[in-house]
Coordinates of C-alpha atoms in Angstrom, one line a residue:
Chain A
M1 CA 51.7 -5.1 31.0
G2 CA 49.4 -2.3 31.8
L3 CA 47.6 0.8 30.8
W4 CA 50.8 2.8 30.9
T5 CA 52.2 0.9 27.9
L6 CA 48.8 1.3 26.2
L7 CA 49.0 5.1 26.7
K8 CA 52.7 5.1 25.7
S9 CA 51.9 3.3 22.5
G10 CA 49.4 6.1 21.4
L11 CA 52.1 8.8 22.2
V12 CA 54.9 6.8 20.4
L13 CA 52.6 6.3 17.3
D14 CA 52.1 10.1 17.1
I15 CA 55.8 10.9 17.7
Y16 CA 56.7 8.5 14.8
F17 CA 54.1 10.1 12.5
F18 CA 55.5 13.6 13.3
K19 CA 59.0 12.3 12.7
N20 CA 58.1 10.9 9.3
N21 CA 55.5 13.5 8.2
R22 CA 57.0 17.0 8.6
A23 CA 54.2 18.6 6.7
Q24 CA 51.7 17.3 9.2
L25 CA 53.7 18.9 12.0
V26 CA 53.8 22.2 10.2
S27 CA 50.0 22.2 9.4
M28 CA 49.3 21.3 13.1
F29 CA 51.1 24.5 14.2
A30 CA 49.7 26.7 11.4
W31 CA 46.0 25.5 11.6
P32 CA 45.0 27.2 14.9
Y33 CA 46.5 30.5 13.8
I34 CA 44.7 30.2 10.4
L35 CA 41.4 29.6 12.2
L36 CA 42.0 32.4 14.7
A37 CA 42.8 34.8 11.9
L38 CA 39.7 33.9 10.1
M39 CA 37.6 34.4 13.2
L40 CA 39.1 37.7 14.1
G41 CA 39.1 38.8 10.5
M42 CA 35.4 38.2 10.2
G43 CA 34.9 39.7 13.7
F44 CA 36.6 43.0 12.8
L45 CA 34.5 43.3 9.7
F46 CA 31.6 43.8 12.0
G47 CA 33.3 46.3 14.2
S48 CA 36.0 47.0 16.7
A49 CA 37.0 45.3 19.9
E50 CA 34.7 47.7 21.8
T51 CA 31.8 46.8 19.6
F52 CA 32.5 43.1 20.2
K53 CA 32.4 43.7 24.0
S54 CA 29.1 45.5 23.9
N55 CA 27.5 43.1 21.3
V56 CA 28.7 39.9 23.2
G57 CA 27.9 41.5 26.6
V58 CA 31.1 40.3 28.2
E59 CA 34.1 42.3 29.3
A60 CA 36.5 40.2 27.2
D61 CA 39.5 40.8 24.9
P62 CA 38.2 39.5 21.6
V63 CA 41.6 38.0 20.8
V64 CA 41.9 36.1 24.0
F65 CA 38.1 35.1 23.7
F66 CA 38.6 33.7 20.2
I67 CA 41.9 32.0 21.2
A68 CA 39.9 30.3 24.0
S69 CA 37.1 29.4 21.6
T70 CA 39.3 28.1 18.9
L71 CA 41.4 25.9 21.2
V72 CA 38.4 24.3 23.0
A73 CA 36.5 23.9 19.6
M74 CA 39.5 22.3 18.1
A75 CA 40.2 20.0 21.1
S76 CA 36.5 19.0 21.4
M77 CA 36.2 18.3 17.8
S78 CA 39.5 16.4 17.9
V79 CA 38.2 14.1 20.7
M80 CA 35.0 13.3 19.0
W81 CA 36.4 13.0 15.5
E82 CA 39.4 11.0 16.5
V83 CA 37.9 8.5 18.9
G84 CA 34.9 8.0 16.6
G85 CA 37.1 8.0 13.5
T86 CA 39.8 5.8 14.8
V87 CA 37.7 2.7 14.1
L88 CA 37.3 3.8 10.5
Y89 CA 41.0 4.7 10.1
H90 CA 42.1 1.4 11.4
R91 CA 39.6 -0.4 9.2
W92 CA 40.8 1.5 6.2
I93 CA 44.4 0.7 6.6
G94 CA 43.8 -2.9 7.8
T95 CA 45.2 -2.5 11.3
L96 CA 41.8 -2.9 13.1
P97 CA 42.1 -6.6 13.9
Y98 CA 45.6 -6.2 15.2
V99 CA 44.6 -3.3 17.5
L100 CA 41.6 -5.2 18.7
I101 CA 43.6 -8.3 19.7
A102 CA 45.5 -6.1 22.0
P103 CA 45.0 -7.8 25.5
Y104 CA 42.5 -5.2 26.8
R105 CA 38.8 -4.5 26.3
T106 CA 38.3 -3.0 22.9
S107 CA 36.8 0.2 24.4
I108 CA 39.8 0.7 26.7
T109 CA 42.2 0.1 23.8
L110 CA 40.5 2.6 21.4
V111 CA 40.0 5.3 24.1
M112 CA 43.2 5.0 26.0
S113 CA 45.5 4.7 23.1
Y114 CA 44.1 8.0 21.9
V115 CA 44.4 10.1 25.1
P116 CA 48.2 10.9 24.7
R117 CA 47.6 12.0 21.1
Y118 CA 44.9 14.3 22.3
L119 CA 46.9 15.8 25.1
L120 CA 50.0 16.1 22.9
W121 CA 48.3 17.9 20.1
S122 CA 46.1 20.1 22.4
F123 CA 49.0 21.2 24.6
M124 CA 51.2 21.9 21.6
Q125 CA 48.5 24.1 20.2
L126 CA 48.0 25.8 23.5
A127 CA 51.7 26.4 23.9
E128 CA 52.0 28.1 20.6
F129 CA 49.4 30.7 21.7
I130 CA 51.3 31.5 24.9
P131 CA 53.2 34.4 23.2
V132 CA 50.0 36.0 22.0
L133 CA 48.2 35.6 25.4
V134 CA 51.3 37.1 27.2
W135 CA 51.3 40.0 24.7
R136 CA 47.4 40.7 25.3
E137 CA 47.4 40.1 29.0
G138 CA 50.8 40.5 30.3
L139 CA 53.0 37.8 31.9
V140 CA 50.9 36.8 34.8
G141 CA 47.6 37.2 33.1
G142 CA 48.8 35.3 30.0
L143 CA 50.1 32.4 32.0
T144 CA 46.9 32.3 34.1
D145 CA 44.8 32.2 31.0
T146 CA 46.9 29.4 29.7
L147 CA 46.6 27.5 32.9
V148 CA 42.7 27.9 32.8
M149 CA 42.5 26.8 29.1
G150 CA 44.8 23.8 29.8
L151 CA 42.5 22.9 32.6
A152 CA 39.5 23.2 30.3
I153 CA 41.2 21.0 27.7
V154 CA 41.9 18.3 30.3
V155 CA 38.7 18.4 32.2
G156 CA 36.7 18.9 29.1
M157 CA 38.2 15.8 27.5
L158 CA 37.0 13.3 30.1
P159 CA 33.2 13.4 29.4
L160 CA 33.9 13.6 25.6
L161 CA 35.9 10.4 25.7
G162 CA 32.8 8.5 26.8
F163 CA 30.6 10.6 24.4
A164 CA 32.9 9.8 21.4
A165 CA 33.3 6.1 22.4
I166 CA 29.6 5.7 22.1
F167 CA 29.9 6.7 18.3
S168 CA 33.0 4.7 17.9
A169 CA 31.0 1.7 19.2
L170 CA 28.3 2.6 16.7
L171 CA 30.8 2.7 13.9
L172 CA 32.2 -0.6 14.9
T173 CA 28.9 -2.3 15.0
I174 CA 27.3 -1.0 11.9
K175 CA 30.3 -1.5 9.7
E176 CA 29.8 2.1 8.6
E177 CA 32.3 3.6 6.3
T178 CA 31.7 7.2 6.9
N179 CA 32.2 9.1 10.2
I180 CA 28.9 10.3 11.2
L181 CA 30.7 12.6 13.5
G182 CA 31.8 14.6 10.5
W183 CA 28.4 16.1 10.1
L184 CA 27.4 15.8 13.9
N185 CA 30.4 17.8 15.1
P186 CA 29.5 21.2 13.7
I187 CA 25.9 20.8 15.1
I188 CA 27.4 19.9 18.6
L189 CA 29.7 22.9 18.4
I190 CA 26.8 25.3 17.6
L191 CA 24.6 23.8 20.4
S192 CA 27.5 24.1 22.8
G193 CA 27.7 27.8 22.2
A194 CA 31.0 27.8 20.3
F195 CA 29.8 30.4 17.9
Y196 CA 26.8 32.0 19.5
P197 CA 25.9 32.3 23.2
A198 CA 23.6 29.5 24.4
Y199 CA 21.2 32.0 26.1
L200 CA 20.1 33.1 22.6
F201 CA 18.9 29.7 21.6
P202 CA 15.2 28.6 21.7
A203 CA 14.2 26.5 24.8
W204 CA 14.7 23.1 23.1
A205 CA 18.3 23.9 21.9
R206 CA 19.1 25.3 25.4
L207 CA 18.0 22.0 26.9
L208 CA 20.2 20.1 24.4
S209 CA 23.1 22.5 25.1
M210 CA 22.8 21.7 28.7
L211 CA 23.2 18.0 28.0
L212 CA 26.5 18.5 26.0
P213 CA 29.7 18.5 28.0
T214 CA 31.2 20.8 25.4
T215 CA 28.9 23.6 26.6
Y216 CA 30.6 23.6 30.0
T217 CA 34.1 23.2 28.5
F218 CA 33.5 26.3 26.4
E219 CA 32.3 28.3 29.4
L220 CA 35.4 27.2 31.4
A221 CA 37.7 28.2 28.6
R222 CA 36.0 31.6 28.2
L223 CA 36.4 32.5 31.8
S224 CA 40.0 32.8 31.0
S225 CA 39.2 35.4 28.4
L226 CA 37.3 37.6 30.9
L227 CA 39.0 40.7 31.9
G228 CA 40.3 40.7 35.6
A229 CA 41.0 37.8 37.8
P230 CA 39.3 34.3 37.0
K231 CA 36.1 33.7 39.0
L232 CA 37.1 30.7 41.1
A233 CA 33.5 29.9 42.3
E234 CA 32.2 29.7 38.6
M235 CA 35.2 27.7 37.6
T236 CA 34.7 25.2 40.4
F237 CA 31.1 24.7 39.5
L238 CA 31.9 24.1 35.8
I239 CA 34.6 21.6 36.7
A240 CA 32.2 19.7 39.1
V241 CA 29.5 19.6 36.2
L242 CA 32.2 18.3 33.9
F243 CA 33.4 15.6 36.3
G244 CA 29.7 14.6 36.9
M245 CA 29.2 14.3 33.2
S246 CA 32.5 12.5 32.7
F247 CA 31.1 9.8 35.2
L248 CA 27.8 9.6 33.5
Y249 CA 29.0 9.5 29.9
N250 CA 31.8 7.2 30.6
A251 CA 29.7 4.7 32.6
L252 CA 27.2 4.9 29.8
S253 CA 29.7 4.4 27.1
F254 CA 31.3 1.5 29.0
T255 CA 28.1 -0.3 29.0
L256 CA 27.1 0.5 25.4
M257 CA 30.6 -0.2 24.1
G258 CA 30.5 -3.6 25.7
K259 CA 27.2 -4.4 24.0
A260 CA 28.4 -3.0 20.7
E261 CA 31.7 -4.9 20.9
S262 CA 29.8 -8.1 21.5
R263 CA 27.4 -7.4 18.6
A264 CA 30.4 -6.4 16.3
L265 CA 32.2 -9.6 17.1
R266 CA 29.1 -11.7 16.5
S267 CA 28.2 -10.1 13.2
G268 CA 31.7 -10.4 11.8
A269 CA 32.1 -6.6 11.4
V270 CA 35.8 -6.7 12.5
Chain B
M1 CA 50.9 -37.1 26.7
K2 CA 50.6 -34.4 24.0
E3 CA 49.5 -31.0 25.3
E4 CA 46.4 -29.6 23.5
V5 CA 47.0 -26.0 22.6
V6 CA 43.8 -25.6 20.6
T7 CA 40.5 -27.3 21.2
A8 CA 37.6 -26.6 18.9
E9 CA 34.3 -28.3 19.6
N10 CA 31.3 -28.2 17.3
L11 CA 31.8 -24.6 16.2
R12 CA 28.9 -23.1 14.2
K13 CA 28.6 -19.8 12.7
N14 CA 26.1 -18.1 10.4
Y15 CA 26.4 -14.8 8.8
E16 CA 23.5 -12.6 7.9
T17 CA 23.7 -10.5 4.7
Y18 CA 21.1 -8.4 3.0
L19 CA 20.5 -8.4 -0.8
R20 CA 19.3 -5.1 -2.1
K21 CA 16.0 -5.4 -3.8
G22 CA 15.2 -2.0 -5.3
L23 CA 15.7 1.3 -3.5
L24 CA 14.1 0.6 -0.2
K25 CA 13.6 -3.2 0.0
R26 CA 16.3 -5.7 1.0
E27 CA 16.2 -9.4 1.5
R28 CA 17.8 -11.2 4.4
K29 CA 20.1 -14.0 3.5
V30 CA 21.8 -16.4 5.9
I31 CA 25.1 -18.0 5.1
E32 CA 26.2 -21.1 7.1
A33 CA 29.9 -20.5 7.4
L34 CA 30.6 -23.2 9.9
K35 CA 28.4 -26.3 10.5
G36 CA 30.0 -27.9 13.5
V37 CA 33.8 -27.8 13.2
S38 CA 35.8 -29.7 15.7
F39 CA 39.7 -30.4 15.9
K40 CA 42.5 -30.2 18.2
I41 CA 46.0 -29.0 17.8
Y42 CA 48.9 -30.1 19.9
R43 CA 52.0 -28.3 21.1
G44 CA 54.8 -27.8 18.5
E45 CA 52.6 -28.9 15.7
V46 CA 52.0 -27.1 12.4
F47 CA 48.4 -27.7 11.7
G48 CA 46.9 -26.7 8.4
L49 CA 43.4 -25.8 7.4
L50 CA 43.0 -26.6 3.7
G51 CA 39.9 -25.6 1.9
P52 CA 38.6 -23.8 -1.1
N53 CA 37.5 -20.2 -1.0
G54 CA 34.5 -19.6 1.3
A55 CA 35.0 -23.0 3.0
G56 CA 35.2 -21.4 6.5
K57 CA 38.9 -21.3 7.0
T58 CA 39.0 -17.5 7.9
T59 CA 35.9 -17.8 10.0
T60 CA 37.6 -20.5 12.1
V61 CA 40.7 -18.5 12.4
K62 CA 38.9 -15.4 13.4
I63 CA 37.0 -17.3 16.2
L64 CA 40.3 -18.6 17.5
S65 CA 41.8 -15.1 17.3
T66 CA 38.8 -13.7 19.4
L67 CA 37.8 -11.5 16.6
L68 CA 34.6 -13.3 16.0
L69 CA 32.1 -15.0 18.3
P70 CA 30.7 -18.4 17.3
D71 CA 27.0 -18.9 17.3
S72 CA 27.5 -22.2 19.2
G73 CA 30.2 -24.6 20.2
N74 CA 33.3 -23.9 22.1
A75 CA 36.9 -23.1 21.4
F76 CA 39.8 -23.0 23.8
V77 CA 43.4 -21.9 23.5
L78 CA 45.6 -23.4 26.2
G79 CA 42.5 -24.0 28.3
Y80 CA 41.1 -20.5 27.9
D81 CA 37.7 -20.0 26.4
V82 CA 38.1 -17.7 23.3
V83 CA 34.7 -16.1 24.2
K84 CA 34.8 -15.7 28.1
D85 CA 38.6 -15.4 28.6
A86 CA 39.3 -13.4 25.3
V87 CA 41.9 -11.2 27.1
E88 CA 43.8 -14.3 28.3
V89 CA 43.7 -15.8 24.9
R90 CA 45.0 -12.6 23.3
K91 CA 48.1 -12.8 25.6
R92 CA 49.0 -16.2 24.2
I93 CA 48.4 -15.8 20.5
G94 CA 50.2 -14.1 17.6
V95 CA 48.0 -13.4 14.5
S96 CA 48.6 -12.6 10.8
L97 CA 45.4 -12.3 8.9
T98 CA 46.7 -10.7 5.7
V99 CA 50.1 -10.0 4.4
E100 CA 49.4 -7.0 2.1
K101 CA 48.2 -4.5 4.8
G102 CA 47.7 -4.1 8.5
F103 CA 50.5 -1.6 9.2
F104 CA 51.0 2.2 9.3
W105 CA 52.3 3.1 5.8
K106 CA 54.2 6.3 7.2
L107 CA 56.1 4.3 9.8
T108 CA 59.2 2.2 9.3
G109 CA 59.1 -1.7 9.9
R110 CA 60.8 -1.2 13.2
E111 CA 58.5 1.7 14.3
N112 CA 55.4 -0.4 13.5
L113 CA 56.8 -3.3 15.6
M114 CA 57.6 -0.9 18.4
Y115 CA 54.1 0.4 18.3
F116 CA 52.3 -2.9 18.2
G117 CA 54.7 -4.3 20.9
M118 CA 53.6 -1.5 23.3
L119 CA 50.0 -2.1 22.3
Y120 CA 50.6 -5.7 23.2
G121 CA 52.1 -4.8 26.6
L122 CA 55.9 -4.9 26.0
D123 CA 58.0 -2.0 26.9
G124 CA 61.6 -0.7 27.6
P125 CA 64.7 -2.7 26.7
E126 CA 62.7 -6.0 26.5
L127 CA 60.6 -4.4 23.7
R128 CA 63.6 -3.0 21.8
E129 CA 65.5 -6.4 22.1
R130 CA 62.4 -8.4 21.0
V131 CA 61.8 -6.0 18.0
Q132 CA 65.4 -6.3 16.9
R133 CA 65.3 -10.1 17.3
M134 CA 62.2 -10.4 15.2
L135 CA 63.6 -8.2 12.4
E136 CA 66.6 -10.4 12.3
L137 CA 64.7 -13.6 12.5
V138 CA 62.5 -12.7 9.4
G139 CA 65.4 -11.3 7.5
L140 CA 64.4 -7.7 7.3
E141 CA 67.6 -6.7 9.1
E142 CA 69.7 -8.6 6.7
L143 CA 67.8 -6.9 3.7
G144 CA 68.6 -3.5 5.4
S145 CA 64.8 -2.8 5.4
S146 CA 64.1 -2.5 9.1
D147 CA 64.2 1.2 9.1
K148 CA 62.6 1.7 5.7
L149 CA 59.0 3.1 5.5
Y150 CA 56.4 0.4 5.2
E151 CA 55.0 2.1 2.1
E152 CA 58.3 1.2 0.4
Y153 CA 58.1 -2.4 1.3
S154 CA 57.6 -5.2 -1.3
L155 CA 54.9 -7.7 -0.7
G156 CA 57.5 -10.2 0.5
M157 CA 58.8 -7.8 3.1
K158 CA 55.3 -6.9 4.2
A159 CA 54.7 -10.7 4.7
R160 CA 57.9 -11.0 6.8
L161 CA 56.9 -8.0 9.0
S162 CA 53.5 -9.5 9.5
I163 CA 55.1 -12.7 10.8
A164 CA 57.5 -10.7 13.0
R165 CA 54.5 -8.9 14.5
A166 CA 52.8 -12.3 15.1
L167 CA 55.9 -13.6 16.9
L168 CA 56.5 -10.3 18.8
T169 CA 55.2 -11.3 22.2
D170 CA 56.7 -14.8 22.1
P171 CA 53.2 -16.4 21.8
D172 CA 52.4 -20.1 22.3
L173 CA 50.1 -20.1 19.2
L174 CA 50.6 -18.6 15.9
I175 CA 47.6 -18.2 13.8
L176 CA 48.3 -17.4 10.1
D177 CA 45.6 -16.9 7.5
E178 CA 47.2 -17.7 4.0
P179 CA 50.6 -16.3 4.9
T180 CA 52.2 -16.8 1.5
L181 CA 49.3 -15.6 -0.6
G182 CA 50.6 -13.6 -3.5
L183 CA 54.3 -14.0 -2.6
D184 CA 56.9 -14.8 -5.2
P185 CA 58.5 -18.2 -4.9
P186 CA 61.7 -17.1 -3.1
S187 CA 59.7 -15.1 -0.5
A188 CA 57.2 -17.9 -0.1
R189 CA 60.0 -20.5 0.3
L190 CA 61.7 -18.3 2.9
L191 CA 58.5 -17.9 4.9
R192 CA 57.8 -21.6 4.9
E193 CA 61.3 -22.4 6.1
L194 CA 60.7 -19.8 8.8
L195 CA 57.5 -21.4 9.9
I196 CA 59.0 -24.8 10.1
K197 CA 62.0 -23.4 12.1
V198 CA 59.6 -21.5 14.5
A199 CA 57.5 -24.6 15.1
H200 CA 60.1 -27.3 15.3
Q201 CA 63.1 -25.3 16.8
E202 CA 61.3 -22.9 19.0
G203 CA 58.4 -25.1 20.0
K204 CA 55.6 -22.9 18.8
T205 CA 52.3 -24.2 17.8
V206 CA 51.2 -23.0 14.3
L207 CA 47.8 -22.9 12.8
I208 CA 48.0 -22.0 9.1
T209 CA 45.2 -21.7 6.5
T210 CA 46.0 -22.2 2.9
H211 CA 44.8 -23.6 -0.4
N212 CA 48.3 -24.1 -1.6
M213 CA 48.8 -27.9 -1.7
F214 CA 52.5 -27.8 -2.1
E215 CA 52.8 -25.6 1.0
A216 CA 50.4 -27.7 3.0
E217 CA 52.4 -30.8 2.2
I218 CA 55.9 -29.4 3.2
V219 CA 54.8 -27.3 6.1
C220 CA 52.1 -29.1 8.0
D221 CA 52.4 -31.9 10.3
R222 CA 48.6 -32.5 10.2
L223 CA 45.9 -31.1 8.0
A224 CA 42.2 -30.7 8.2
I225 CA 40.4 -30.4 4.9
I226 CA 37.4 -28.0 5.3
N227 CA 34.6 -27.7 2.8
E228 CA 31.4 -25.8 3.0
G229 CA 31.8 -25.2 6.8
T230 CA 32.5 -28.9 7.6
I231 CA 35.8 -30.7 8.2
V232 CA 35.7 -33.5 5.7
A233 CA 39.0 -35.2 6.6
M234 CA 41.8 -34.7 9.1
D235 CA 45.1 -36.6 9.3
T236 CA 48.7 -36.4 8.3
V237 CA 49.5 -35.7 4.7
D238 CA 50.2 -39.5 4.2
G239 CA 47.1 -40.5 6.0
L240 CA 45.0 -38.1 3.9
K241 CA 46.6 -39.6 0.6
R242 CA 45.6 -43.1 1.8
L243 CA 42.0 -41.9 1.9
V244 CA 42.0 -41.5 -1.9
S245 CA 44.1 -44.6 -2.8
E246 CA 45.7 -47.3 -0.7
D247 CA 48.1 -48.2 -3.5
I248 CA 51.2 -46.6 -4.9
T249 CA 52.8 -47.3 -8.3
L250 CA 56.4 -47.9 -8.8
E251 CA 57.8 -47.4 -12.2
M252 CA 61.3 -48.4 -13.5
L253 CA 62.9 -47.9 -16.8
V254 CA 65.6 -50.6 -17.4
V255 CA 67.9 -51.8 -20.2
L256 CA 67.9 -55.6 -20.5
P257 CA 70.8 -57.7 -21.6
A258 CA 70.2 -59.6 -24.8
R259 CA 70.0 -62.9 -23.0
V260 CA 67.0 -61.8 -20.7
S261 CA 63.5 -62.0 -22.4
L262 CA 60.5 -59.8 -21.3
R263 CA 58.7 -62.9 -20.1
Q264 CA 61.7 -63.9 -17.9
L265 CA 61.8 -60.3 -16.5
K266 CA 58.1 -60.3 -15.7
E267 CA 58.3 -63.7 -13.9
E268 CA 61.2 -62.6 -11.9
I269 CA 59.4 -59.4 -10.8
A270 CA 56.2 -61.1 -10.1
G271 CA 58.0 -63.2 -7.6
V272 CA 58.6 -60.2 -5.5
V273 CA 55.4 -58.2 -5.9
S274 CA 52.0 -59.4 -4.7
G275 CA 50.1 -56.9 -6.9
R276 CA 49.8 -56.3 -10.7
V277 CA 53.0 -56.3 -12.8
E278 CA 53.3 -54.7 -16.3
V279 CA 56.4 -55.0 -18.5
D280 CA 56.4 -52.9 -21.7
P281 CA 59.2 -52.3 -24.3
T282 CA 59.6 -48.6 -25.1
E283 CA 62.2 -46.7 -27.2
E284 CA 64.2 -45.7 -24.1
G285 CA 64.3 -49.2 -22.7
T286 CA 61.9 -51.5 -20.9
R287 CA 59.3 -50.0 -18.6
I288 CA 58.3 -52.0 -15.5
R289 CA 55.2 -50.9 -13.6
V290 CA 54.1 -52.5 -10.4
V291 CA 51.3 -51.7 -7.9
L292 CA 52.2 -51.8 -4.3
K293 CA 50.9 -51.1 -0.8
P294 CA 52.7 -48.1 0.8
S295 CA 54.1 -50.4 3.5
E296 CA 55.8 -52.6 0.9
K297 CA 57.4 -49.7 -1.0
E298 CA 60.9 -49.9 0.5
Q299 CA 61.3 -53.6 0.7
V300 CA 59.9 -54.4 -2.7
T301 CA 62.1 -51.6 -4.3
Q302 CA 65.2 -53.0 -2.7
E303 CA 64.4 -56.6 -3.7
M304 CA 63.5 -55.6 -7.4
L305 CA 66.7 -53.7 -7.7
R306 CA 68.7 -56.7 -6.3
R307 CA 67.1 -59.1 -8.7
L308 CA 67.5 -56.7 -11.7
H309 CA 71.1 -56.4 -10.9
S310 CA 71.6 -60.1 -10.7
M311 CA 70.0 -60.5 -14.0
G312 CA 72.4 -58.0 -15.5
C313 CA 69.8 -55.2 -16.1
S314 CA 70.9 -51.6 -15.8
V315 CA 68.2 -49.3 -14.1
R316 CA 67.9 -45.9 -15.8
R317 CA 65.1 -44.4 -13.7
I318 CA 62.9 -45.1 -10.7
E319 CA 59.7 -43.3 -10.1
V320 CA 57.1 -43.7 -7.3
K321 CA 53.8 -42.5 -8.1
E322 CA 51.3 -41.9 -5.3
P323 CA 48.1 -39.7 -5.0
T324 CA 48.9 -36.1 -4.5
L325 CA 47.3 -33.8 -1.9
E326 CA 45.7 -32.2 -4.8
D327 CA 44.0 -35.5 -5.8
V328 CA 42.8 -35.8 -2.1
F329 CA 41.5 -32.2 -2.0
I330 CA 39.7 -32.5 -5.2
E331 CA 38.2 -35.8 -4.3
L332 CA 37.1 -34.7 -0.9
T333 CA 35.8 -31.2 -1.8
G334 CA 34.0 -32.4 -4.9
G335 CA 36.4 -30.7 -7.4
K336 CA 35.8 -27.2 -6.2

């Protein structure tokens, strides 16, 4: 018995879901392209690729830029929505008690059994963009972009797990039937600079932006969209910040989740 | 010496609820779910918690399953504290809290068991073999339903799958909260037979909650009757029945030969029985009714039959009337 089987259980659950729900599989592949098309379509309404470069102020291919944003936005939303929402989902279908009696700490069960799902979904979505990236940047450039985005997805997940676990603990405790992350997610994405560069924000929003791990994940992903070779020094800095935040948020969530678990088990919320 | 699998000591639990009073105001209300519940369950025993709705059965079961913390008191499963050693307790229990849900609808029965098996730490060939064995044990394989989606299952199939999951890790203790609730008679019977088999042939200890008297009587080795958060009685089924009445009634319908009078018959029977004897003629024959101590039942019945035979009487019907578990339940729970 160990964490490996716990991780594997999450992966197996998703594989079974895909096997039995083909529509879900198709929609998973279609969704990033739909979102990208929407972003690009709106972008081209405002002007050409050259206009985009001068407006945003970066030397980036808008297609690659939006692929990076789309992937990271979706991956980040997925972590926060799914880890937080998993408590609700299990509660609705009645599996929550049976998941919680797994022989691990509740926070470990909820977070670890989700990780394979996240990686599977995110990498499948990243993989489907490889042809576009290779078309825009050439073979080497496209694969380098894929690698950097993959790194952003993995490293960006670590602090978000703790971040999302705090919300999942909250949902467990207050016996809430709506996922508050549903309305919180867009705010987090805006503050992280998913749609507008963070330097345009007022001071208070910039401060909040600095506290959010997603800000650095977006930056990391966007480095891949800049024209020319990736800037290693910047990448290393962002990865270091994300690791630091991972430690901070996961330590915090571990403590809070313990308290929330105990409160939930005392109040009969399970 | 019998091994204690479950020990509950003076468990107490209150729930806080809030009653809405207008738009902004709410009133705090405390519900005393358990008021000091204590009992022990021994290895290989099927122990029933019998009580009306809201008596505290599910609260007790949830505490023992590590899904609820008691306010005070202690509970141990195989010596592990359900609060301090929750992870160790979880490794040793199998739980079924409800039969109509608790699985993924878009997964088959087998896939559901594979997932939960992994979640509980099983893997590889051991997991596959265990899943297959459980599907066979609960009869889903025989029904050809192991690889059907859970959403296509009948309630009976769902109940079987729930028991299969509870047994998946080969636990020492099975905790089942109303496992036959809502099932049709054949499914309920099959499940009861399965529980008896699991306990008596495979040496599992089973804690079952129910308010089905018939089920409690045939499945449980010992029973605790719980009412308003307190255990009001705990014993074997026979022991509980004796709490209501010490006596049983033996009734016989006989046909007398012409030479035997009712008086002669009554005197003959009174010589065998220490208690009250009634002899009444009816359209079908003569009805004899005697009141006995349970310990006298077999000896008195045999002696009565011998004497009736020697008198030339033919016995048409024998009936033993004793208090039912329902009588005990109603008496002890105040008719709730």
